[in-house]
């Protein structure tokens, strides 16, 4: 796990965008994993800016979303498929149909989850997965207690996650209870994972992810097993890390030729 601590959230977005742009230049058909939530929004804004500047194209790439609410109508503004279109996809040049998400409106949820896993492996797996982290340590919608080797399936949100996400809805009662989410095993199979966290509300979850034991109680801690996980933190999110000084020194001394 490479932990990078930078003063401001916009610095994190720039570094993550650099990683995406470098990947697409080297491998135009790369498969991206997209996350919703506020954490990756700066990355999408930066990628849109670089796309408009002619620095990057998504014309040969594909993308898979991490998760989706069950039962939100197709035109609901908080449906993750809609959010990613509004925040990113519609502003760049993905081919039609190149961005996929789990089908939260499927009649047969189990079949939809299996089909989603099949689509990801059919595309050759995910090359770079963007991630945020929930205040309870979840990644995608893998809540505490999730199997560390789980695949795409239905999950029930915790009260805490529904309260955290109530800001996007009218009230907590409007936040769906059920979601479809890539599993921790699905996420762990991505070749490079880039997680962004900013703000003091994330500090405890970040400490448990980076320095706590690997445990289903903190689903993000599974990334300690990942051979190529990059954790980008602002100073507030890194505030509880015992190794913060070491992580800062390591990044300051990182050779120019070495990518994330
Ligand atoms: C949601 C999403 C996660 C995201 C988390 C944190 O629950 N399913 O993918 O990481 O929220 O969101 P934010 O980045 O807004 O703090």
mmCIF file of N, CA and C in Angstrom, residues 40-173:
data_model
loop_
_atom_site.group_PDB
_atom_site.id
_atom_site.type_symbol
_atom_site.label_atom_id
_atom_site.label_comp_id
_atom_site.label_asym_id
_atom_site.label_seq_id
_atom_site.Cartn_x
_atom_site.Cartn_y
_atom_site.Cartn_z
ATOM 1 N N UNK A 40 -14.295 11.189 -5.500
ATOM 2 C CA UNK A 40 -13.654 11.208 -6.824
ATOM 3 C C UNK A 40 -14.078 12.378 -7.724
ATOM 4 N N UNK A 41 -14.963 13.266 -7.233
ATOM 5 C CA UNK A 41 -15.488 14.306 -8.136
ATOM 6 C C UNK A 41 -14.385 15.198 -8.696
ATOM 7 N N UNK A 42 -13.401 15.515 -7.864
ATOM 8 C CA UNK A 42 -12.291 16.359 -8.334
ATOM 9 C C UNK A 42 -11.505 15.666 -9.441
ATOM 10 N N UNK A 43 -11.395 14.334 -9.343
ATOM 11 C CA UNK A 43 -10.677 13.575 -10.381
ATOM 12 C C UNK A 43 -11.446 13.692 -11.699
ATOM 13 N N UNK A 44 -12.763 13.546 -11.634
ATOM 14 C CA UNK A 44 -13.556 13.643 -12.865
ATOM 15 C C UNK A 44 -13.440 15.044 -13.469
ATOM 16 N N UNK A 45 -13.491 16.070 -12.610
ATOM 17 C CA UNK A 45 -13.362 17.447 -13.132
ATOM 18 C C UNK A 45 -12.011 17.626 -13.820
ATOM 19 N N UNK A 46 -10.962 17.098 -13.205
ATOM 20 C CA UNK A 46 -9.617 17.229 -13.768
ATOM 21 C C UNK A 46 -9.506 16.451 -15.091
ATOM 22 N N UNK A 47 -10.113 15.273 -15.146
ATOM 23 C CA UNK A 47 -10.058 14.480 -16.388
ATOM 24 C C UNK A 47 -10.841 15.162 -17.503
ATOM 25 N N UNK A 48 -11.975 15.768 -17.148
ATOM 26 C CA UNK A 48 -12.772 16.495 -18.152
ATOM 27 C C UNK A 48 -11.951 17.668 -18.695
ATOM 28 N N UNK A 49 -11.279 18.378 -17.784
ATOM 29 C CA UNK A 49 -10.445 19.516 -18.210
ATOM 30 C C UNK A 49 -9.346 19.036 -19.164
ATOM 31 N N UNK A 50 -8.689 17.930 -18.808
ATOM 32 C CA UNK A 50 -7.586 17.445 -19.656
ATOM 33 C C UNK A 50 -8.115 16.890 -20.977
ATOM 34 N N UNK A 51 -9.303 16.316 -20.952
ATOM 35 C CA UNK A 51 -9.913 15.836 -22.198
ATOM 36 C C UNK A 51 -10.188 17.025 -23.129
ATOM 37 N N UNK A 52 -10.757 18.085 -22.559
ATOM 38 C CA UNK A 52 -11.061 19.278 -23.379
ATOM 39 C C UNK A 52 -9.786 19.920 -23.917
ATOM 40 N N UNK A 53 -8.708 19.769 -23.151
ATOM 41 C CA UNK A 53 -7.414 20.328 -23.597
ATOM 42 C C UNK A 53 -6.736 19.398 -24.607
ATOM 43 N N UNK A 54 -7.373 18.288 -24.942
ATOM 44 C CA UNK A 54 -6.815 17.362 -25.933
ATOM 45 C C UNK A 54 -5.719 16.474 -25.374
ATOM 46 N N UNK A 55 -5.640 16.368 -24.041
ATOM 47 C CA UNK A 55 -4.551 15.579 -23.441
ATOM 48 C C UNK A 55 -4.904 14.117 -23.238
ATOM 49 N N UNK A 56 -6.202 13.786 -23.292
ATOM 50 C CA UNK A 56 -6.589 12.390 -23.043
ATOM 51 C C UNK A 56 -7.907 12.075 -23.761
ATOM 52 N N UNK A 57 -7.972 10.857 -24.281
ATOM 53 C CA UNK A 57 -9.222 10.399 -24.894
ATOM 54 C C UNK A 57 -9.661 9.095 -24.223
ATOM 55 N N UNK A 58 -10.971 8.925 -24.151
ATOM 56 C CA UNK A 58 -11.551 7.708 -23.579
ATOM 57 C C UNK A 58 -12.196 6.870 -24.687
ATOM 58 N N UNK A 59 -11.901 7.234 -25.937
ATOM 59 C CA UNK A 59 -12.627 6.687 -27.086
ATOM 60 C C UNK A 59 -12.471 5.177 -27.250
ATOM 61 N N UNK A 60 -11.393 4.627 -26.704
ATOM 62 C CA UNK A 60 -11.217 3.171 -26.830
ATOM 63 C C UNK A 60 -11.311 2.457 -25.482
ATOM 64 N N UNK A 61 -11.629 3.210 -24.446
ATOM 65 C CA UNK A 61 -11.652 2.597 -23.117
ATOM 66 C C UNK A 61 -13.078 2.195 -22.734
ATOM 67 N N UNK A 62 -13.191 1.518 -21.626
ATOM 68 C CA UNK A 62 -14.494 1.129 -21.088
ATOM 69 C C UNK A 62 -14.449 1.372 -19.591
ATOM 70 N N UNK A 63 -15.632 1.364 -18.974
ATOM 71 C CA UNK A 63 -15.642 1.613 -17.532
ATOM 72 C C UNK A 63 -16.779 0.859 -16.856
ATOM 73 N N UNK A 64 -16.537 0.493 -15.616
ATOM 74 C CA UNK A 64 -17.532 -0.197 -14.791
ATOM 75 C C UNK A 64 -17.711 0.569 -13.493
ATOM 76 N N UNK A 65 -18.965 0.766 -13.109
ATOM 77 C CA UNK A 65 -19.242 1.403 -11.818
ATOM 78 C C UNK A 65 -19.129 0.375 -10.700
ATOM 79 N N UNK A 66 -18.872 0.885 -9.498
ATOM 80 C CA UNK A 66 -18.739 -0.007 -8.336
ATOM 81 C C UNK A 66 -20.061 -0.555 -7.848
ATOM 82 N N UNK A 67 -21.089 0.302 -7.867
ATOM 83 C CA UNK A 67 -22.287 -0.072 -7.122
ATOM 84 C C UNK A 67 -23.502 0.708 -7.614
ATOM 85 N N UNK A 68 -24.672 0.317 -7.110
ATOM 86 C CA UNK A 68 -25.918 0.978 -7.524
ATOM 87 C C UNK A 68 -26.994 0.729 -6.463
ATOM 88 N N UNK A 69 -27.847 1.704 -6.267
ATOM 89 C CA UNK A 69 -28.998 1.516 -5.381
ATOM 90 C C UNK A 69 -30.003 0.579 -6.045
ATOM 91 N N UNK A 70 -30.656 -0.233 -5.240
ATOM 92 C CA UNK A 70 -31.727 -1.089 -5.766
ATOM 93 C C UNK A 70 -33.027 -0.289 -5.790
ATOM 94 N N UNK A 71 -33.691 -0.330 -6.937
ATOM 95 C CA UNK A 71 -35.058 0.167 -7.018
ATOM 96 C C UNK A 71 -35.225 1.640 -7.338
ATOM 97 N N UNK A 72 -34.150 2.414 -7.465
ATOM 98 C CA UNK A 72 -34.355 3.830 -7.837
ATOM 99 C C UNK A 72 -34.772 3.891 -9.299
ATOM 100 N N UNK A 73 -35.802 4.669 -9.618
ATOM 101 C CA UNK A 73 -36.242 4.762 -11.010
ATOM 102 C C UNK A 73 -35.113 5.229 -11.936
ATOM 103 N N UNK A 74 -35.200 4.819 -13.206
ATOM 104 C CA UNK A 74 -34.127 5.088 -14.173
ATOM 105 C C UNK A 74 -33.771 6.575 -14.241
ATOM 106 N N UNK A 75 -34.742 7.454 -14.029
ATOM 107 C CA UNK A 75 -34.464 8.893 -14.178
ATOM 108 C C UNK A 75 -34.180 9.571 -12.830
ATOM 109 N N UNK A 76 -34.024 8.783 -11.755
ATOM 110 C CA UNK A 76 -33.769 9.397 -10.445
ATOM 111 C C UNK A 76 -32.375 10.034 -10.452
ATOM 112 N N UNK A 77 -32.276 11.295 -10.015
ATOM 113 C CA UNK A 77 -30.972 11.982 -10.101
ATOM 114 C C UNK A 77 -29.878 11.343 -9.243
ATOM 115 N N UNK A 78 -30.248 10.553 -8.226
ATOM 116 C CA UNK A 78 -29.228 9.923 -7.375
ATOM 117 C C UNK A 78 -28.911 8.494 -7.775
ATOM 118 N N UNK A 79 -29.548 8.015 -8.831
ATOM 119 C CA UNK A 79 -29.168 6.703 -9.343
ATOM 120 C C UNK A 79 -27.707 6.835 -9.788
ATOM 121 N N UNK A 80 -26.843 5.923 -9.350
ATOM 122 C CA UNK A 80 -25.416 6.107 -9.611
ATOM 123 C C UNK A 80 -25.096 6.135 -11.107
ATOM 124 N N UNK A 81 -25.874 5.355 -11.877
ATOM 125 C CA UNK A 81 -25.663 5.366 -13.332
ATOM 126 C C UNK A 81 -25.875 6.774 -13.889
ATOM 127 N N UNK A 82 -26.869 7.490 -13.307
ATOM 128 C CA UNK A 82 -27.194 8.867 -13.724
ATOM 129 C C UNK A 82 -26.088 9.822 -13.236
ATOM 130 N N UNK A 83 -25.686 9.629 -11.967
ATOM 131 C CA UNK A 83 -24.685 10.517 -11.366
ATOM 132 C C UNK A 83 -23.390 10.488 -12.185
ATOM 133 N N UNK A 84 -22.965 9.289 -12.565
ATOM 134 C CA UNK A 84 -21.682 9.197 -13.270
ATOM 135 C C UNK A 84 -21.802 9.794 -14.678
ATOM 136 N N UNK A 85 -23.001 9.667 -15.284
ATOM 137 C CA UNK A 85 -23.216 10.305 -16.589
ATOM 138 C C UNK A 85 -23.127 11.827 -16.440
ATOM 139 N N UNK A 86 -23.788 12.348 -15.422
ATOM 140 C CA UNK A 86 -23.822 13.802 -15.226
ATOM 141 C C UNK A 86 -22.449 14.358 -14.854
ATOM 142 N N UNK A 87 -21.742 13.630 -13.980
ATOM 143 C CA UNK A 87 -20.494 14.176 -13.436
ATOM 144 C C UNK A 87 -19.283 13.933 -14.335
ATOM 145 N N UNK A 88 -19.381 12.890 -15.202
ATOM 146 C CA UNK A 88 -18.169 12.525 -15.936
ATOM 147 C C UNK A 88 -18.451 12.078 -17.374
ATOM 148 N N UNK A 89 -19.160 10.983 -17.506
ATOM 149 C CA UNK A 89 -19.275 10.317 -18.812
ATOM 150 C C UNK A 89 -19.757 11.252 -19.927
ATOM 151 N N UNK A 90 -20.773 12.056 -19.636
ATOM 152 C CA UNK A 90 -21.348 12.900 -20.681
ATOM 153 C C UNK A 90 -20.422 14.033 -21.108
ATOM 154 N N UNK A 91 -19.317 14.236 -20.375
ATOM 155 C CA UNK A 91 -18.412 15.351 -20.691
ATOM 156 C C UNK A 91 -17.145 14.898 -21.399
ATOM 157 N N UNK A 92 -17.019 13.559 -21.571
ATOM 158 C CA UNK A 92 -15.836 13.046 -22.279
ATOM 159 C C UNK A 92 -16.313 12.157 -23.433
ATOM 160 N N UNK A 93 -15.425 11.362 -24.017
ATOM 161 C CA UNK A 93 -15.777 10.700 -25.282
ATOM 162 C C UNK A 93 -15.819 9.167 -25.196
ATOM 163 N N UNK A 94 -16.368 8.650 -24.099
ATOM 164 C CA UNK A 94 -16.568 7.191 -24.055
ATOM 165 C C UNK A 94 -17.493 6.790 -25.196
ATOM 166 N N UNK A 95 -17.231 5.651 -25.849
ATOM 167 C CA UNK A 95 -18.196 5.180 -26.856
ATOM 168 C C UNK A 95 -19.533 4.851 -26.178
ATOM 169 N N UNK A 96 -20.605 4.922 -26.951
ATOM 170 C CA UNK A 96 -21.931 4.577 -26.416
ATOM 171 C C UNK A 96 -21.888 3.136 -25.888
ATOM 172 N N UNK A 97 -22.394 2.942 -24.689
ATOM 173 C CA UNK A 97 -22.452 1.593 -24.102
ATOM 174 C C UNK A 97 -21.172 1.156 -23.412
ATOM 175 N N UNK A 98 -20.152 2.020 -23.410
ATOM 176 C CA UNK A 98 -18.858 1.609 -22.832
ATOM 177 C C UNK A 98 -18.832 1.703 -21.310
ATOM 178 N N UNK A 99 -19.802 2.413 -20.741
ATOM 179 C CA UNK A 99 -19.843 2.529 -19.277
ATOM 180 C C UNK A 99 -20.994 1.666 -18.756
ATOM 181 N N UNK A 100 -20.668 0.749 -17.873
ATOM 182 C CA UNK A 100 -21.701 -0.164 -17.372
ATOM 183 C C UNK A 100 -21.817 -0.073 -15.850
ATOM 184 N N UNK A 101 -23.009 -0.462 -15.372
ATOM 185 C CA UNK A 101 -23.225 -0.454 -13.916
ATOM 186 C C UNK A 101 -24.083 -1.655 -13.542
ATOM 187 N N UNK A 102 -24.048 -2.058 -12.271
ATOM 188 C CA UNK A 102 -24.938 -3.149 -11.864
ATOM 189 C C UNK A 102 -26.392 -2.682 -12.039
ATOM 190 N N UNK A 103 -27.274 -3.594 -12.427
ATOM 191 C CA UNK A 103 -28.658 -3.222 -12.756
ATOM 192 C C UNK A 103 -29.543 -3.280 -11.509
ATOM 193 N N UNK A 104 -29.715 -2.136 -10.890
ATOM 194 C CA UNK A 104 -30.506 -2.052 -9.664
ATOM 195 C C UNK A 104 -31.997 -2.173 -9.903
ATOM 196 N N UNK A 105 -32.404 -2.284 -11.164
ATOM 197 C CA UNK A 105 -33.836 -2.435 -11.474
ATOM 198 C C UNK A 105 -34.141 -3.840 -12.001
ATOM 199 N N UNK A 106 -33.157 -4.732 -11.936
ATOM 200 C CA UNK A 106 -33.359 -6.084 -12.492
ATOM 201 C C UNK A 106 -34.422 -6.848 -11.699
ATOM 202 N N UNK A 107 -35.210 -7.658 -12.407
ATOM 203 C CA UNK A 107 -36.179 -8.523 -11.713
ATOM 204 C C UNK A 107 -35.432 -9.632 -10.975
ATOM 205 N N UNK A 108 -34.401 -10.143 -11.642
ATOM 206 C CA UNK A 108 -33.621 -11.224 -11.044
ATOM 207 C C UNK A 108 -32.259 -10.654 -10.622
ATOM 208 N N UNK A 109 -32.211 -10.242 -9.358
ATOM 209 C CA UNK A 109 -31.021 -9.559 -8.833
ATOM 210 C C UNK A 109 -29.782 -10.464 -8.899
ATOM 211 N N UNK A 110 -29.961 -11.732 -8.509
ATOM 212 C CA UNK A 110 -28.807 -12.640 -8.486
ATOM 213 C C UNK A 110 -28.238 -12.803 -9.891
ATOM 214 N N UNK A 111 -29.132 -12.930 -10.883
ATOM 215 C CA UNK A 111 -28.665 -13.086 -12.266
ATOM 216 C C UNK A 111 -27.968 -11.803 -12.733
ATOM 217 N N UNK A 112 -28.499 -10.652 -12.332
ATOM 218 C CA UNK A 112 -27.890 -9.374 -12.746
ATOM 219 C C UNK A 112 -26.484 -9.243 -12.155
ATOM 220 N N UNK A 113 -26.308 -9.703 -10.912
ATOM 221 C CA UNK A 113 -24.983 -9.624 -10.270
ATOM 222 C C UNK A 113 -23.995 -10.555 -10.981
ATOM 223 N N UNK A 114 -24.456 -11.760 -11.304
ATOM 224 C CA UNK A 114 -23.577 -12.712 -11.998
ATOM 225 C C UNK A 114 -23.213 -12.166 -13.378
ATOM 226 N N UNK A 115 -24.198 -11.551 -14.056
ATOM 227 C CA UNK A 115 -23.947 -10.994 -15.387
ATOM 228 C C UNK A 115 -22.915 -9.863 -15.302
ATOM 229 N N UNK A 116 -22.988 -9.091 -14.228
ATOM 230 C CA UNK A 116 -22.051 -7.972 -14.070
ATOM 231 C C UNK A 116 -20.617 -8.478 -13.875
ATOM 232 N N UNK A 117 -20.477 -9.494 -13.037
ATOM 233 C CA UNK A 117 -19.152 -10.110 -12.866
ATOM 234 C C UNK A 117 -18.634 -10.624 -14.218
ATOM 235 N N UNK A 118 -19.551 -11.244 -14.991
ATOM 236 C CA UNK A 118 -19.171 -11.781 -16.301
ATOM 237 C C UNK A 118 -18.734 -10.675 -17.247
ATOM 238 N N UNK A 119 -19.426 -9.539 -17.188
ATOM 239 C CA UNK A 119 -19.073 -8.411 -18.073
ATOM 240 C C UNK A 119 -17.685 -7.866 -17.717
ATOM 241 N N UNK A 120 -17.392 -7.803 -16.425
ATOM 242 C CA UNK A 120 -16.071 -7.292 -16.011
ATOM 243 C C UNK A 120 -14.982 -8.255 -16.480
ATOM 244 N N UNK A 121 -15.195 -9.551 -16.239
ATOM 245 C CA UNK A 121 -14.124 -10.465 -16.696
ATOM 246 C C UNK A 121 -14.064 -10.526 -18.207
ATOM 247 N N UNK A 122 -15.230 -10.410 -18.873
ATOM 248 C CA UNK A 122 -15.233 -10.410 -20.346
ATOM 249 C C UNK A 122 -14.444 -9.240 -20.926
ATOM 250 N N UNK A 123 -14.406 -8.141 -20.178
ATOM 251 C CA UNK A 123 -13.649 -6.955 -20.640
ATOM 252 C C UNK A 123 -12.161 -7.086 -20.307
ATOM 253 N N UNK A 124 -11.804 -8.181 -19.645
ATOM 254 C CA UNK A 124 -10.387 -8.392 -19.314
ATOM 255 C C UNK A 124 -10.019 -7.908 -17.921
ATOM 256 N N UNK A 125 -11.032 -7.561 -17.109
ATOM 257 C CA UNK A 125 -10.765 -7.086 -15.748
ATOM 258 C C UNK A 125 -10.501 -5.588 -15.729
ATOM 259 N N UNK A 126 -10.467 -5.039 -14.538
ATOM 260 C CA UNK A 126 -10.326 -3.583 -14.382
ATOM 261 C C UNK A 126 -8.849 -3.225 -14.200
ATOM 262 N N UNK A 127 -8.398 -2.272 -14.989
ATOM 263 C CA UNK A 127 -6.992 -1.860 -14.916
ATOM 264 C C UNK A 127 -6.749 -0.872 -13.789
ATOM 265 N N UNK A 128 -7.647 0.103 -13.650
ATOM 266 C CA UNK A 128 -7.467 1.103 -12.584
ATOM 267 C C UNK A 128 -8.825 1.381 -11.955
ATOM 268 N N UNK A 129 -8.913 1.116 -10.678
ATOM 269 C CA UNK A 129 -10.168 1.300 -9.944
ATOM 270 C C UNK A 129 -10.068 2.508 -9.026
ATOM 271 N N UNK A 130 -10.916 3.514 -9.231
ATOM 272 C CA UNK A 130 -10.996 4.642 -8.298
ATOM 273 C C UNK A 130 -11.901 4.252 -7.143
ATOM 274 N N UNK A 131 -11.550 4.688 -5.945
ATOM 275 C CA UNK A 131 -12.342 4.351 -4.757
ATOM 276 C C UNK A 131 -12.411 5.531 -3.803
ATOM 277 N N UNK A 132 -13.517 5.609 -3.060
ATOM 278 C CA UNK A 132 -13.588 6.441 -1.869
ATOM 279 C C UNK A 132 -13.690 5.495 -0.683
ATOM 280 N N UNK A 133 -13.899 6.046 0.500
ATOM 281 C CA UNK A 133 -14.105 5.196 1.675
ATOM 282 C C UNK A 133 -15.229 5.794 2.520
ATOM 283 N N UNK A 134 -16.106 4.948 3.033
ATOM 284 C CA UNK A 134 -17.182 5.425 3.903
ATOM 285 C C UNK A 134 -16.657 5.640 5.320
ATOM 286 N N UNK A 135 -17.401 6.394 6.118
ATOM 287 C CA UNK A 135 -16.940 6.661 7.488
ATOM 288 C C UNK A 135 -16.915 5.385 8.332
ATOM 289 N N UNK A 136 -17.648 4.344 7.905
ATOM 290 C CA UNK A 136 -17.597 3.065 8.634
ATOM 291 C C UNK A 136 -16.588 2.094 8.004
ATOM 292 N N UNK A 137 -15.752 2.607 7.101
ATOM 293 C CA UNK A 137 -14.711 1.773 6.501
ATOM 294 C C UNK A 137 -15.163 1.001 5.277
ATOM 295 N N UNK A 138 -16.365 1.303 4.764
ATOM 296 C CA UNK A 138 -16.798 0.552 3.579
ATOM 297 C C UNK A 138 -16.120 1.070 2.314
ATOM 298 N N UNK A 139 -15.931 0.169 1.352
ATOM 299 C CA UNK A 139 -15.557 0.572 -0.010
ATOM 300 C C UNK A 139 -16.624 0.014 -0.933
ATOM 301 N N UNK A 140 -16.916 0.766 -2.025
ATOM 302 C CA UNK A 140 -18.144 0.542 -2.791
ATOM 303 C C UNK A 140 -19.268 0.529 -1.752
ATOM 304 N N UNK A 141 -20.106 -0.501 -1.711
ATOM 305 C CA UNK A 141 -21.107 -0.574 -0.639
ATOM 306 C C UNK A 141 -20.881 -1.830 0.194
ATOM 307 N N UNK A 142 -19.634 -2.236 0.338
ATOM 308 C CA UNK A 142 -19.313 -3.390 1.182
ATOM 309 C C UNK A 142 -19.240 -2.921 2.625
ATOM 310 N N UNK A 143 -20.332 -3.129 3.326
ATOM 311 C CA UNK A 143 -20.430 -2.662 4.702
ATOM 312 C C UNK A 143 -19.642 -3.575 5.646
ATOM 313 N N UNK A 144 -19.358 -3.112 6.880
ATOM 314 C CA UNK A 144 -18.663 -3.968 7.849
ATOM 315 C C UNK A 144 -19.328 -5.341 7.945
ATOM 316 N N UNK A 145 -18.517 -6.370 7.992
ATOM 317 C CA UNK A 145 -19.033 -7.741 8.018
ATOM 318 C C UNK A 145 -19.015 -8.397 6.658
ATOM 319 N N UNK A 146 -18.715 -7.606 5.599
ATOM 320 C CA UNK A 146 -18.678 -8.170 4.240
ATOM 321 C C UNK A 146 -17.553 -9.196 4.128
ATOM 322 N N UNK A 147 -17.830 -10.272 3.415
ATOM 323 C CA UNK A 147 -16.775 -11.258 3.166
ATOM 324 C C UNK A 147 -15.631 -10.592 2.409
ATOM 325 N N UNK A 148 -14.412 -10.883 2.837
ATOM 326 C CA UNK A 148 -13.253 -10.273 2.191
ATOM 327 C C UNK A 148 -13.053 -10.812 0.777
ATOM 328 N N UNK A 149 -13.734 -11.906 0.442
ATOM 329 C CA UNK A 149 -13.598 -12.412 -0.936
ATOM 330 C C UNK A 149 -14.923 -12.340 -1.700
ATOM 331 N N UNK A 150 -15.835 -11.488 -1.237
ATOM 332 C CA UNK A 150 -17.154 -11.404 -1.868
ATOM 333 C C UNK A 150 -17.077 -10.916 -3.308
ATOM 334 N N UNK A 151 -18.098 -11.282 -4.087
ATOM 335 C CA UNK A 151 -18.245 -10.782 -5.459
ATOM 336 C C UNK A 151 -19.529 -9.944 -5.510
ATOM 337 N N UNK A 152 -19.872 -9.444 -6.701
ATOM 338 C CA UNK A 152 -21.029 -8.558 -6.846
ATOM 339 C C UNK A 152 -22.296 -9.235 -6.312
ATOM 340 N N UNK A 153 -22.998 -8.520 -5.454
ATOM 341 C CA UNK A 153 -24.186 -9.083 -4.801
ATOM 342 C C UNK A 153 -25.019 -7.964 -4.203
ATOM 343 N N UNK A 154 -26.166 -8.333 -3.613
ATOM 344 C CA UNK A 154 -27.004 -7.342 -2.949
ATOM 345 C C UNK A 154 -26.500 -7.163 -1.515
ATOM 346 N N UNK A 155 -26.535 -5.937 -1.014
ATOM 347 C CA UNK A 155 -26.177 -5.666 0.378
ATOM 348 C C UNK A 155 -27.219 -4.737 0.987
ATOM 349 N N UNK A 156 -27.308 -4.757 2.304
ATOM 350 C CA UNK A 156 -28.180 -3.847 3.048
ATOM 351 C C UNK A 156 -27.294 -2.770 3.675
ATOM 352 N N UNK A 157 -27.664 -1.513 3.474
ATOM 353 C CA UNK A 157 -26.834 -0.422 4.012
ATOM 354 C C UNK A 157 -26.978 -0.304 5.529
ATOM 355 N N UNK A 158 -25.904 0.116 6.182
ATOM 356 C CA UNK A 158 -25.984 0.415 7.617
ATOM 357 C C UNK A 158 -26.716 1.743 7.796
ATOM 358 N N UNK A 159 -27.191 1.942 8.992
ATOM 359 C CA UNK A 159 -27.834 3.211 9.360
ATOM 360 C C UNK A 159 -26.848 4.370 9.093
ATOM 361 N N UNK A 160 -25.583 4.157 9.491
ATOM 362 C CA UNK A 160 -24.575 5.224 9.354
ATOM 363 C C UNK A 160 -24.398 5.633 7.886
ATOM 364 N N UNK A 161 -24.330 4.646 6.988
ATOM 365 C CA UNK A 161 -24.155 4.975 5.565
ATOM 366 C C UNK A 161 -25.400 5.689 5.041
ATOM 367 N N UNK A 162 -26.574 5.227 5.471
ATOM 368 C CA UNK A 162 -27.795 5.900 4.987
ATOM 369 C C UNK A 162 -27.830 7.333 5.504
ATOM 370 N N UNK A 163 -27.387 7.547 6.730
ATOM 371 C CA UNK A 163 -27.352 8.927 7.255
ATOM 372 C C UNK A 163 -26.297 9.758 6.517
ATOM 373 N N UNK A 164 -25.139 9.148 6.241
ATOM 374 C CA UNK A 164 -24.098 9.877 5.489
ATOM 375 C C UNK A 164 -24.610 10.272 4.101
ATOM 376 N N UNK A 165 -25.370 9.379 3.467
ATOM 377 C CA UNK A 165 -25.812 9.633 2.098
ATOM 378 C C UNK A 165 -27.128 10.408 2.016
ATOM 379 N N UNK A 166 -27.735 10.688 3.198
ATOM 380 C CA UNK A 166 -29.006 11.425 3.212
ATOM 381 C C UNK A 166 -28.841 12.809 2.587
ATOM 382 N N UNK A 167 -27.609 13.354 2.607
ATOM 383 C CA UNK A 167 -27.400 14.698 2.048
ATOM 384 C C UNK A 167 -27.695 14.748 0.554
ATOM 385 N N UNK A 168 -27.661 13.598 -0.113
ATOM 386 C CA UNK A 168 -27.954 13.561 -1.549
ATOM 387 C C UNK A 168 -29.451 13.363 -1.812
ATOM 388 N N UNK A 169 -30.199 13.021 -0.759
ATOM 389 C CA UNK A 169 -31.635 12.762 -0.898
ATOM 390 C C UNK A 169 -32.355 13.793 -0.032
ATOM 391 N N UNK A 170 -33.692 13.753 -0.017
ATOM 392 C CA UNK A 170 -34.429 14.699 0.822
ATOM 393 C C UNK A 170 -34.205 14.409 2.307
ATOM 394 N N UNK A 171 -34.182 13.124 2.681
ATOM 395 C CA UNK A 171 -34.038 12.731 4.084
ATOM 396 C C UNK A 171 -33.491 11.316 4.120
ATOM 397 N N UNK A 172 -33.117 10.862 5.325
ATOM 398 C CA UNK A 172 -32.547 9.516 5.447
ATOM 399 C C UNK A 172 -33.566 8.453 5.011
ATOM 400 N N UNK A 173 -34.850 8.731 5.222
ATOM 401 C CA UNK A 173 -35.879 7.741 4.849
ATOM 402 C C UNK A 173 -35.951 7.518 3.350
#
